[in-house]
Amino acid sequence: METSPLFLAQSLLRCPSVTPEEGGALAFIEGVLKEAGFEVHRPVFSEPGTPDVENLYARYGSGEPYLLFAGHTDVVPPGDTSRWTYGPFSGEVHDGELYGRGAVDMKGGIACMMAAALDFIRANPDFKGSIGFLITGDEEGPAVNGTVKLLEWAKGRGERFDHCILGEPTNPNRLGDMIKIGRRGSLTGRVVVEGKQGHVAYPHLAENPIPGLLRLLSGLLSEPLDHGTEHFDASNLEVTSVDVGNPASNVIPAQARATFNIRFNDLWTPHSLEEEVERRLREAAGNTVRYTLTMEPTNAVAFLTPPNAFVGFIADAIKAETGWEPKLSTTGGTSDARFIVKYCPVVEFGLVGQTMHQVDERVEVADLDRLATIYRKVLEAYFAASA
Ligand SMILES: [Zn+2]
C-alpha cells in the first residue's frame, strides 16, 4: 500500500468529515494502520444533547516506552464552497500545494505522523517500544465525546503513555518556527451590578448601576496580574462585553453587566485567580456598589512540559531537517493538549497554521514530506535513547 505523506493526506482530505461526521476518515486510517500491524479500536462515545462521535485508538507493540501521536480528523465546515479555488474535499494539488479543508488543521499532520510511523516500523519491526495513535472526531465541535473520553477509555483498558506529540499546526509562518510546550489557561467571569430603575430627570429616586460597574472594571484592570514567567507571557484579563440592554435614553437602567476572560500562565490556578478577582472587586466596590460575581467552570488550566530530553528530540529533528531553531512557545488558544497532559507529558508540533479554518486551506507538499521526516527522526531518536 502506498504510504507517502501526500497520498495519505489526499485520501484523508477526500473524506468530508465535518464535525461530527466521520466521513470515512477514521475508516481509512484504520485500514492503513491494521495493514501495518497495529491493533485498532474505534470507540463511539455519546452524551445526551450532543451528537455521537466516532474515535480511533491504535497501538503497535506492547513494550515501553510508549510514544503516542494525537490528533483529530474532524474539520470545520468549508463555508461557501464556490469561494474555494479547488473543491474543499477534492484533495487537488496545484503548484506544489495541496488544497482542502483540514490540509493543515490537521489531516495533513496526521498523514505525516502515519507516514513516519509506518516507515519507522518497516525499518525497525522489532523495536522495543510502542507507537500509538489517539485520533478523535470531536475536536472542532463540542469536544465532549472526543479526546477526554478516549483517554479515559484507554486508561480503563490499562494503557499507559510515556510521551505524546499532538500534531496541531503550531508554526506561524514556516515549518520549524515553533513547538508548543504548554498552553495558557482560560477563565471567564461575569459581574452584575444591581441598581434601581428610574426616570433620568429624577435621579434621586433611582440608583444608576453603570458608575458602579465602571468602578469595578477599572479595579479589575488597575494592575497587571503578573509579568510573565520563564516560558509564559504575562497573564491577561480582557473585558469582552459591557451590557446594560437599555434602549431608552430617558431611563436609568436597573442592572449593568460585564463579562471578562482571563488567559493565565503557570503562576495561577483557576482558584487563585478567582480569589484575586474577588479581592479586586471587593476593594473597588467599597460599601457602595452592590454586585454579584459568577466564574464559569473551566477545564483549561495552564500547563507546561518543561524543555527536557523529549522536547530536545523534537527540536533537534526540526533543526536537522529545516535548519531552524524552533521557538519553545506557550502562546495561542487552548487545545486538546490540556486533556492529554493529565496522562503524560505532551508537546505540540505540526504544519504551518496560516490558512487553517480559511477558504483555500492548503499546505505545501514539500512541507508534508519535511514534517514526516521530522517525525521519523523523532521516533528514531526517541527509541534509540531507550534501547
Ligand atoms: Zn486542529
Coordinates of C-alpha atoms and ligand atoms in Angstrom, one line a residue:
M1 CA 0.0 0.0 0.0
E2 CA 1.2 3.5 -0.8
T3 CA 2.1 5.4 2.4
S4 CA 3.6 8.7 1.2
P5 CA 2.5 11.7 3.2
L6 CA 0.9 13.2 0.1
F7 CA -1.1 10.1 -0.7
L8 CA -2.3 9.7 2.9
A9 CA -3.2 13.4 3.2
Q10 CA -5.1 13.4 -0.1
S11 CA -7.0 10.3 0.9
L12 CA -8.0 11.9 4.3
L13 CA -8.9 15.3 2.6
R14 CA -11.3 13.5 0.3
C15 CA -13.3 12.3 3.4
P16 CA -16.0 15.0 4.2
S17 CA -15.5 14.7 7.9
V18 CA -17.1 18.0 9.2
T19 CA -17.7 17.6 12.9
P20 CA -19.4 15.3 14.0
E21 CA -19.3 13.3 10.7
E22 CA -16.7 10.5 10.5
G23 CA -16.8 10.9 6.7
G24 CA -14.7 7.8 6.1
A25 CA -11.5 9.4 7.5
L26 CA -11.2 7.1 10.6
A27 CA -12.1 4.1 8.4
F28 CA -9.2 5.0 6.1
I29 CA -6.8 5.3 9.0
E30 CA -8.0 2.0 10.5
G31 CA -7.3 0.2 7.2
V32 CA -3.8 1.6 6.8
L33 CA -2.7 1.0 10.4
K34 CA -4.2 -2.5 10.5
E35 CA -2.3 -3.5 7.4
A36 CA 0.9 -2.3 9.1
G37 CA 0.2 -4.5 12.2
F38 CA -1.5 -2.0 14.6
E39 CA -4.2 -3.1 16.8
V40 CA -7.1 -0.7 16.1
H41 CA -10.2 0.2 18.1
R42 CA -13.0 2.5 17.1
P43 CA -14.9 3.6 20.2
V44 CA -18.0 5.6 19.8
F45 CA -19.0 8.0 22.6
S46 CA -22.3 9.5 23.4
E47 CA -23.7 12.2 25.7
P48 CA -27.2 13.5 26.0
G49 CA -27.6 16.7 24.0
T50 CA -24.6 16.1 21.8
P51 CA -24.1 14.0 18.6
D52 CA -22.5 10.6 18.9
V53 CA -18.8 10.7 17.8
E54 CA -16.5 8.1 16.4
N55 CA -12.9 8.0 17.6
L56 CA -9.9 5.8 16.9
Y57 CA -7.2 4.3 19.1
A58 CA -4.4 2.2 17.7
R59 CA -1.2 0.7 19.1
Y60 CA 1.8 -1.1 17.6
G61 CA 4.0 -3.1 20.0
S62 CA 3.4 -3.8 23.7
G63 CA 6.7 -2.6 25.2
E64 CA 8.0 0.6 26.7
P65 CA 8.5 3.4 26.2
Y66 CA 5.2 4.3 24.6
L67 CA 5.1 7.3 22.3
L68 CA 1.6 8.4 21.3
F69 CA 0.6 10.5 18.3
A70 CA -2.6 12.5 18.9
G71 CA -4.9 14.5 16.7
H72 CA -8.3 14.9 15.1
T73 CA -9.8 14.1 11.7
D74 CA -12.9 16.3 12.1
V75 CA -12.8 19.6 10.3
V76 CA -14.7 22.9 10.4
P77 CA -17.2 23.4 7.7
P78 CA -15.9 24.7 4.3
G79 CA -18.2 27.7 4.2
D80 CA -19.3 28.9 0.8
T81 CA -17.7 26.2 -1.4
S82 CA -17.9 28.5 -4.5
R83 CA -15.3 30.7 -3.0
W84 CA -12.7 27.8 -3.0
T85 CA -10.3 27.7 -5.9
Y86 CA -10.5 23.9 -5.7
G87 CA -13.1 21.8 -4.1
P88 CA -12.7 21.7 -0.3
F89 CA -12.9 17.9 -0.4
S90 CA -11.1 17.3 -3.7
G91 CA -7.6 17.0 -2.4
E92 CA -6.2 18.6 -5.5
V93 CA -2.5 19.6 -5.9
H94 CA -1.6 22.8 -7.8
D95 CA 1.7 24.5 -8.0
G96 CA 3.1 22.3 -5.3
E97 CA 0.3 23.0 -2.8
L98 CA -2.4 20.5 -1.6
Y99 CA -5.8 22.1 -1.2
G100 CA -8.6 21.1 1.1
R101 CA -10.4 21.6 4.4
G102 CA -8.1 20.1 7.0
A103 CA -4.9 20.3 4.9
V104 CA -3.1 21.9 7.9
D105 CA -5.7 21.5 10.7
M106 CA -5.0 18.7 10.9
K107 CA -5.3 15.9 8.4
G108 CA -2.0 16.9 6.8
G109 CA -0.4 16.5 10.2
I110 CA -2.0 13.0 10.8
A111 CA -0.8 11.9 7.3
C112 CA 2.8 12.8 8.3
M113 CA 2.5 11.0 11.6
M114 CA 1.2 7.9 9.9
A115 CA 3.9 8.0 7.1
A116 CA 6.6 8.4 9.7
A117 CA 5.3 5.6 12.0
L118 CA 4.9 3.2 9.1
D119 CA 8.3 4.0 7.7
F120 CA 9.9 3.6 11.1
I121 CA 8.2 0.2 11.8
R122 CA 9.2 -1.1 8.3
A123 CA 12.8 -0.3 9.1
N124 CA 12.7 -1.4 12.8
P125 CA 10.0 -4.1 13.0
D126 CA 11.3 -5.4 16.4
F127 CA 11.9 -2.1 18.2
K128 CA 11.4 -2.3 21.9
G129 CA 8.6 0.1 22.5
S130 CA 5.1 1.1 21.4
I131 CA 3.7 3.6 18.9
G132 CA 0.1 4.7 19.3
F133 CA -2.5 6.9 17.6
L134 CA -5.2 8.6 19.6
I135 CA -7.5 10.3 17.0
T136 CA -10.7 12.0 17.8
G137 CA -13.6 13.2 15.6
D138 CA -14.7 15.8 18.0
E139 CA -12.1 18.5 18.4
E140 CA -13.7 21.3 16.4
G141 CA -17.1 20.7 17.9
P142 CA -18.4 20.4 21.4
A143 CA -15.3 18.4 22.3
V144 CA -17.3 16.3 24.7
N145 CA -17.2 12.9 23.0
G146 CA -13.6 13.1 21.9
T147 CA -10.2 13.2 23.5
V148 CA -11.4 13.4 27.1
K149 CA -13.4 10.2 26.9
L150 CA -10.9 8.5 24.6
L151 CA -8.2 9.0 27.2
E152 CA -10.4 7.7 30.0
W153 CA -11.4 4.7 27.8
A154 CA -7.7 3.9 27.1
K155 CA -6.8 4.2 30.8
G156 CA -9.7 1.8 31.6
R157 CA -8.0 -0.7 29.3
G158 CA -4.8 -0.3 31.2
E159 CA -3.0 1.8 28.6
R160 CA -0.2 4.0 29.9
F161 CA 1.6 6.5 27.7
D162 CA 5.1 7.9 28.3
H163 CA 5.0 10.8 25.9
C164 CA 2.7 12.4 23.4
I165 CA 3.0 14.5 20.2
L166 CA -0.1 16.4 19.2
G167 CA 0.0 17.4 15.6
E168 CA -1.9 20.7 15.6
P169 CA -0.5 23.4 13.2
T170 CA 1.9 25.2 15.5
N171 CA 4.1 27.1 13.1
P172 CA 3.0 30.7 12.4
N173 CA 5.0 31.3 9.2
R174 CA 7.2 28.4 8.1
L175 CA 7.8 24.8 9.1
G176 CA 10.1 24.7 12.1
D177 CA 9.1 28.1 13.6
M178 CA 7.5 26.9 16.8
I179 CA 6.9 24.0 19.2
K180 CA 4.2 24.4 21.8
I181 CA 5.4 23.1 25.1
G182 CA 2.5 24.3 27.1
R183 CA -0.7 26.4 26.9
R184 CA -2.2 29.1 29.0
G185 CA -5.4 28.5 30.9
S186 CA -8.7 30.3 30.3
L187 CA -11.2 31.5 32.8
T188 CA -14.4 33.5 32.2
G189 CA -16.2 35.6 34.8
R190 CA -19.4 37.7 34.8
V191 CA -20.2 40.5 37.1
V192 CA -23.7 42.1 37.6
V193 CA -24.2 45.4 39.3
E194 CA -27.6 46.0 40.8
G195 CA -29.3 49.4 40.8
K196 CA -32.8 50.8 40.7
Q197 CA -34.6 51.7 37.6
G198 CA -36.0 55.2 37.2
H199 CA -36.6 58.4 35.2
V200 CA -33.3 60.3 34.2
A201 CA -35.0 63.5 35.3
Y202 CA -35.5 62.2 38.8
P203 CA -32.1 60.5 39.6
H204 CA -32.6 60.8 43.3
L205 CA -35.5 58.3 43.0
A206 CA -33.3 55.8 41.1
E207 CA -29.9 54.2 41.5
N208 CA -27.7 54.0 38.4
P209 CA -25.7 50.8 38.3
I210 CA -23.4 52.0 35.5
P211 CA -20.9 54.1 37.5
G212 CA -20.6 51.2 39.9
L213 CA -19.8 48.8 37.1
L214 CA -17.2 51.2 35.7
R215 CA -15.5 51.3 39.2
L216 CA -15.4 47.6 39.4
L217 CA -14.0 47.2 35.9
S218 CA -11.3 49.8 36.5
G219 CA -10.5 48.0 39.7
L220 CA -10.1 44.7 37.8
L221 CA -7.9 46.4 35.1
S222 CA -5.9 48.6 37.5
E223 CA -2.8 46.5 37.7
P224 CA -1.2 43.7 35.6
L225 CA -2.0 40.2 37.0
D226 CA 1.7 39.3 36.7
H227 CA 4.7 40.0 34.5
G228 CA 5.1 36.6 32.9
T229 CA 7.3 33.6 33.7
E230 CA 10.2 31.9 32.1
H231 CA 8.1 30.2 29.5
F232 CA 4.9 32.2 29.6
D233 CA 3.7 35.7 28.6
A234 CA 2.0 37.8 31.3
S235 CA -1.5 36.8 32.2
N236 CA -4.1 38.9 30.6
L237 CA -7.6 40.0 31.7
E238 CA -9.8 41.2 28.8
V239 CA -13.2 42.7 29.3
T240 CA -15.2 41.2 26.4
S241 CA -18.7 42.7 27.0
V242 CA -20.3 45.5 28.8
D243 CA -24.1 45.3 28.6
V244 CA -26.9 47.4 30.0
G245 CA -29.6 46.4 27.5
N246 CA -31.3 49.7 27.8
P247 CA -32.8 51.1 24.5
A248 CA -34.3 54.3 26.2
S249 CA -32.3 57.5 26.7
N250 CA -34.6 58.7 29.4
V251 CA -34.5 55.7 31.7
I252 CA -31.9 54.8 34.3
P253 CA -31.4 51.0 34.0
A254 CA -31.8 48.6 36.8
Q255 CA -28.8 46.4 36.1
A256 CA -25.4 46.6 34.4
R257 CA -23.4 43.5 33.4
A258 CA -19.9 42.8 32.1
T259 CA -18.1 39.7 31.0
F260 CA -14.3 39.2 31.1
N261 CA -11.9 36.4 30.1
I262 CA -8.5 35.8 31.6
R263 CA -5.7 33.9 29.7
F264 CA -3.4 32.9 32.5
N265 CA 0.0 31.5 33.0
D266 CA 1.5 28.9 35.3
L267 CA 1.6 31.3 38.3
W268 CA -2.2 30.8 38.7
T269 CA -4.8 28.2 39.2
P270 CA -8.5 29.0 38.4
H271 CA -9.0 29.1 42.2
S272 CA -6.2 31.5 43.0
L273 CA -7.3 33.7 40.1
E274 CA -10.9 33.7 41.3
E275 CA -9.6 34.9 44.8
E276 CA -7.7 37.7 43.1
V277 CA -10.7 38.8 41.1
E278 CA -12.8 38.8 44.2
R279 CA -10.3 40.8 46.1
R280 CA -10.0 43.5 43.4
L281 CA -13.8 43.7 43.1
R282 CA -14.3 44.0 46.9
E283 CA -11.7 46.8 47.1
A284 CA -13.2 48.7 44.1
A285 CA -16.8 48.3 45.4
G286 CA -16.2 49.6 48.9
N287 CA -19.5 49.8 50.7
T288 CA -21.4 51.4 47.9
V289 CA -21.6 49.0 44.9
R290 CA -24.0 46.0 45.1
Y291 CA -22.8 43.3 42.8
T292 CA -22.6 39.6 42.2
L293 CA -19.7 37.7 40.6
T294 CA -20.0 34.4 38.8
M295 CA -17.0 32.5 37.5
E296 CA -17.7 29.8 34.8
P297 CA -16.2 26.4 35.5
T298 CA -13.1 25.7 33.3
N299 CA -11.2 22.7 32.2
A300 CA -8.5 24.9 30.7
V301 CA -5.7 25.1 33.2
A302 CA -2.2 26.4 32.4
F303 CA 0.3 23.6 31.9
L304 CA 4.0 23.3 30.9
T305 CA 6.1 20.4 29.6
P306 CA 9.5 21.6 30.7
P307 CA 12.1 21.6 28.0
N308 CA 13.7 18.2 28.6
A309 CA 15.1 15.4 26.6
F310 CA 11.8 14.7 24.8
V311 CA 11.4 18.3 23.7
G312 CA 15.1 18.1 22.7
F313 CA 14.4 15.2 20.3
I314 CA 11.8 17.3 18.5
A315 CA 13.8 20.5 18.5
D316 CA 16.9 18.6 17.2
A317 CA 14.8 16.8 14.4
I318 CA 13.4 20.2 13.3
K319 CA 16.8 21.8 13.2
A320 CA 18.3 18.9 11.3
E321 CA 15.5 19.0 8.7
T322 CA 14.8 22.7 8.3
G323 CA 17.9 24.5 9.7
W324 CA 15.6 26.5 12.1
E325 CA 15.9 26.6 15.9
P326 CA 12.3 26.3 16.9
K327 CA 10.8 28.7 19.4
L328 CA 9.5 26.9 22.5
S329 CA 6.2 28.7 23.0
T330 CA 3.1 28.6 25.2
T331 CA 1.1 31.2 23.2
G332 CA -2.2 30.8 21.4
G333 CA -5.6 29.4 22.4
T334 CA -6.3 26.2 24.3
S335 CA -6.0 22.7 22.6
D336 CA -6.6 19.1 23.4
A337 CA -3.1 19.0 24.9
R338 CA -4.8 20.3 28.1
F339 CA -6.6 17.0 28.5
I340 CA -3.6 14.8 27.4
V341 CA -1.2 16.4 29.9
K342 CA -3.2 14.7 32.7
Y343 CA -1.9 11.4 31.4
C344 CA 1.6 12.1 30.1
P345 CA 3.9 15.0 29.0
V346 CA 2.7 16.4 25.7
V347 CA 4.3 18.6 23.1
E348 CA 2.6 20.1 20.0
F349 CA 4.2 20.3 16.6
G350 CA 2.6 20.2 13.2
L351 CA 2.3 22.2 10.0
V352 CA 2.1 25.9 9.2
G353 CA -1.2 27.3 10.5
Q354 CA -1.6 30.3 8.2
T355 CA -4.6 29.0 6.3
M356 CA -6.4 27.0 8.9
H357 CA -10.2 27.4 9.0
Q358 CA -9.9 29.6 5.9
V359 CA -11.2 29.3 2.4
D360 CA -8.5 27.6 0.3
E361 CA -6.9 26.0 3.3
R362 CA -3.7 24.4 1.8
V363 CA -0.3 23.0 2.6
E364 CA 3.0 22.8 0.6
V365 CA 3.6 19.3 -0.5
A366 CA 7.2 19.8 0.4
D367 CA 6.2 20.6 4.0
L368 CA 4.3 17.3 4.2
D369 CA 7.5 15.5 3.3
R370 CA 9.6 17.5 5.7
L371 CA 7.2 17.1 8.6
A372 CA 7.0 13.3 8.0
T373 CA 10.9 13.3 8.0
I374 CA 10.9 15.3 11.3
Y375 CA 8.5 12.9 13.0
R376 CA 10.5 9.9 11.6
K377 CA 13.7 11.4 13.1
V378 CA 12.0 11.9 16.5
L379 CA 10.9 8.2 16.5
E380 CA 14.5 7.2 15.7
A381 CA 16.0 9.3 18.5
Y382 CA 13.2 8.5 21.0
F383 CA 13.5 4.7 20.7
A384 CA 17.3 4.8 20.3
A385 CA 17.6 6.6 23.7
S386 CA 15.7 3.9 25.5
A387 CA 17.3 0.9 23.7
Ligands
ZN1 ZN -7.0 21.4 15.0

